[in-house]
């Protein structure tokens, strides 16, 4: 994870407005949502894992699922999730073929090898450009 300085840090905005503005730029709602915090993610690359620019935020006046909630933006950062290739090589096998068939249907994807893998510096120019776009979109 690489924190990136930005003038959006500390900005307060309605969650709906944040989503409306950023989804049009290619951001998606990131994983790891909770009742009081969440993330907007921009996928930069899928080479050797998934590299994201992640914008964290926290609820100020309620929970995220409440209509009209205001959020405060945190420090954006670059993040890389590195995944194994192929199917899970350690399936949860229980009681023969039925359980194996069930597991292969439900648990077909592997856990990440590293949820916070090293981010290649080649993504820094893209990240800086995305930060500029974020600031222009959210501050002006």
Coordinates of C-alpha atoms in Angstrom, one line a residue:
X1 CA 0.0 0.0 0.0
X2 CA 1.3 3.4 -1.0
X3 CA -0.5 6.5 0.6
X4 CA -0.9 9.4 -1.8
X5 CA -1.1 13.0 -0.7
X6 CA -4.3 14.7 -2.0
X7 CA -6.4 17.8 -1.3
X8 CA -9.5 15.6 -1.1
X9 CA -8.4 14.3 2.3
X10 CA -10.8 15.6 4.9
X11 CA -13.5 16.7 2.4
X12 CA -17.0 16.1 3.5
X13 CA -19.6 15.1 0.9
X14 CA -22.9 13.3 0.7
X15 CA -22.2 9.6 -0.1
X16 CA -24.7 9.7 -3.0
X17 CA -23.0 12.7 -4.6
X18 CA -19.6 10.9 -4.2
X19 CA -20.9 7.8 -5.9
X20 CA -22.5 9.7 -8.7
X21 CA -19.4 11.7 -9.5
X22 CA -16.9 8.9 -9.2
X23 CA -18.8 6.1 -10.9
X24 CA -18.8 8.2 -14.1
X25 CA -15.0 8.3 -14.0
X26 CA -14.8 4.5 -13.7
X27 CA -14.7 4.0 -9.9
X28 CA -16.6 1.2 -8.2
X29 CA -17.7 0.5 -4.7
X30 CA -14.8 -1.4 -3.1
X31 CA -14.9 -4.3 -0.9
X32 CA -14.6 -4.1 2.9
X33 CA -17.7 -1.9 3.5
X34 CA -18.9 -1.7 7.0
X35 CA -21.7 0.3 8.6
X36 CA -19.3 3.3 9.3
X37 CA -16.7 3.2 6.5
X38 CA -16.0 2.1 2.9
X39 CA -14.0 2.6 -0.2
X40 CA -14.3 3.7 -3.8
X41 CA -11.9 1.8 -6.1
X42 CA -10.4 2.6 -9.5
X43 CA -8.9 -0.5 -11.1
X44 CA -5.6 0.5 -12.8
X45 CA -4.3 -2.9 -13.9
X46 CA -4.8 -6.7 -13.6
X47 CA -1.2 -7.7 -14.3
X48 CA 0.2 -9.9 -11.5
X49 CA -2.9 -9.3 -9.4
X50 CA -5.2 -6.3 -9.2
X51 CA -3.8 -2.8 -8.7
X52 CA -6.3 -0.2 -7.4
X53 CA -6.4 3.5 -6.5
X54 CA -8.5 3.3 -3.4
X55 CA -10.3 6.3 -1.8
X56 CA -11.4 5.5 1.8
X57 CA -14.3 7.3 3.5
X58 CA -16.1 7.2 6.8
X59 CA -19.6 8.1 7.8
X60 CA -20.1 11.3 9.8
X61 CA -23.8 11.4 10.6
X62 CA -25.2 7.9 10.5
X63 CA -24.5 4.6 8.8
X64 CA -23.6 4.2 5.1
X65 CA -26.9 2.6 4.1
X66 CA -28.9 5.6 5.5
X67 CA -30.2 8.0 2.9
X68 CA -28.4 11.3 2.9
X69 CA -25.4 10.2 5.0
X70 CA -22.4 12.5 4.8
X71 CA -18.9 11.0 4.6
X72 CA -15.4 12.3 5.1
X73 CA -12.7 11.3 2.7
X74 CA -9.5 9.8 3.8
X75 CA -6.0 9.6 2.2
X76 CA -6.1 7.9 -1.2
X77 CA -3.7 5.0 -1.7
X78 CA -2.4 2.5 -4.2
X79 CA -3.1 -1.1 -3.4
X80 CA -2.3 -4.4 -5.0
X81 CA -4.1 -7.7 -4.4
X82 CA -2.1 -10.7 -5.7
X83 CA -4.0 -13.9 -6.4
X84 CA -2.9 -17.4 -7.1
X85 CA -3.5 -18.8 -10.6
X86 CA -6.0 -21.6 -11.1
X87 CA -8.5 -23.2 -8.8
X88 CA -8.2 -23.7 -5.0
X89 CA -5.6 -26.4 -4.4
X90 CA -6.8 -27.0 -0.8
X91 CA -10.5 -27.6 -1.1
X92 CA -12.6 -28.4 2.0
X93 CA -13.4 -32.0 1.2
X94 CA -16.1 -33.6 3.4
X95 CA -18.0 -36.9 2.8
X96 CA -17.3 -37.9 -0.7
X97 CA -18.4 -36.6 -4.1
X98 CA -21.4 -34.6 -2.9
X99 CA -19.3 -32.4 -0.7
X100 CA -16.6 -32.0 -3.4
X101 CA -19.2 -31.0 -6.0
X102 CA -20.7 -28.5 -3.5
X103 CA -17.4 -27.0 -2.7
X104 CA -16.2 -26.7 -6.3
X105 CA -19.5 -24.8 -7.0
X106 CA -19.4 -22.5 -4.0
X107 CA -15.7 -22.1 -3.2
X108 CA -14.1 -22.1 -6.7
X109 CA -11.9 -19.0 -6.2
X110 CA -8.7 -19.0 -4.2
X111 CA -7.9 -16.6 -1.3
X112 CA -5.4 -13.9 -2.2
X113 CA -1.8 -14.8 -1.9
X114 CA -1.2 -11.3 -0.6
X115 CA -3.9 -8.8 0.1
X116 CA -1.3 -6.0 0.4
X117 CA 1.3 -7.0 -2.3
X118 CA 4.1 -4.6 -3.4
X119 CA 2.9 -2.0 -5.8
X120 CA 5.2 -1.5 -8.8
X121 CA 6.4 2.1 -9.2
X122 CA 5.4 2.1 -12.9
X123 CA 1.8 2.9 -11.6
X124 CA 2.9 6.2 -10.0
X125 CA 2.3 8.4 -13.0
X126 CA -1.2 6.9 -13.5
X127 CA -1.9 7.3 -9.8
X128 CA -0.8 11.0 -9.9
X129 CA -3.0 11.6 -12.9
X130 CA -6.0 9.9 -11.1
X131 CA -5.4 12.1 -8.0
X132 CA -5.5 15.2 -10.1
X133 CA -8.7 14.1 -11.7
X134 CA -10.2 13.3 -8.3
X135 CA -9.3 16.8 -7.0
X136 CA -10.8 18.5 -10.1
X137 CA -14.0 16.4 -9.8
X138 CA -14.5 16.7 -6.1
X139 CA -13.1 20.1 -5.2
X140 CA -13.9 22.5 -8.0

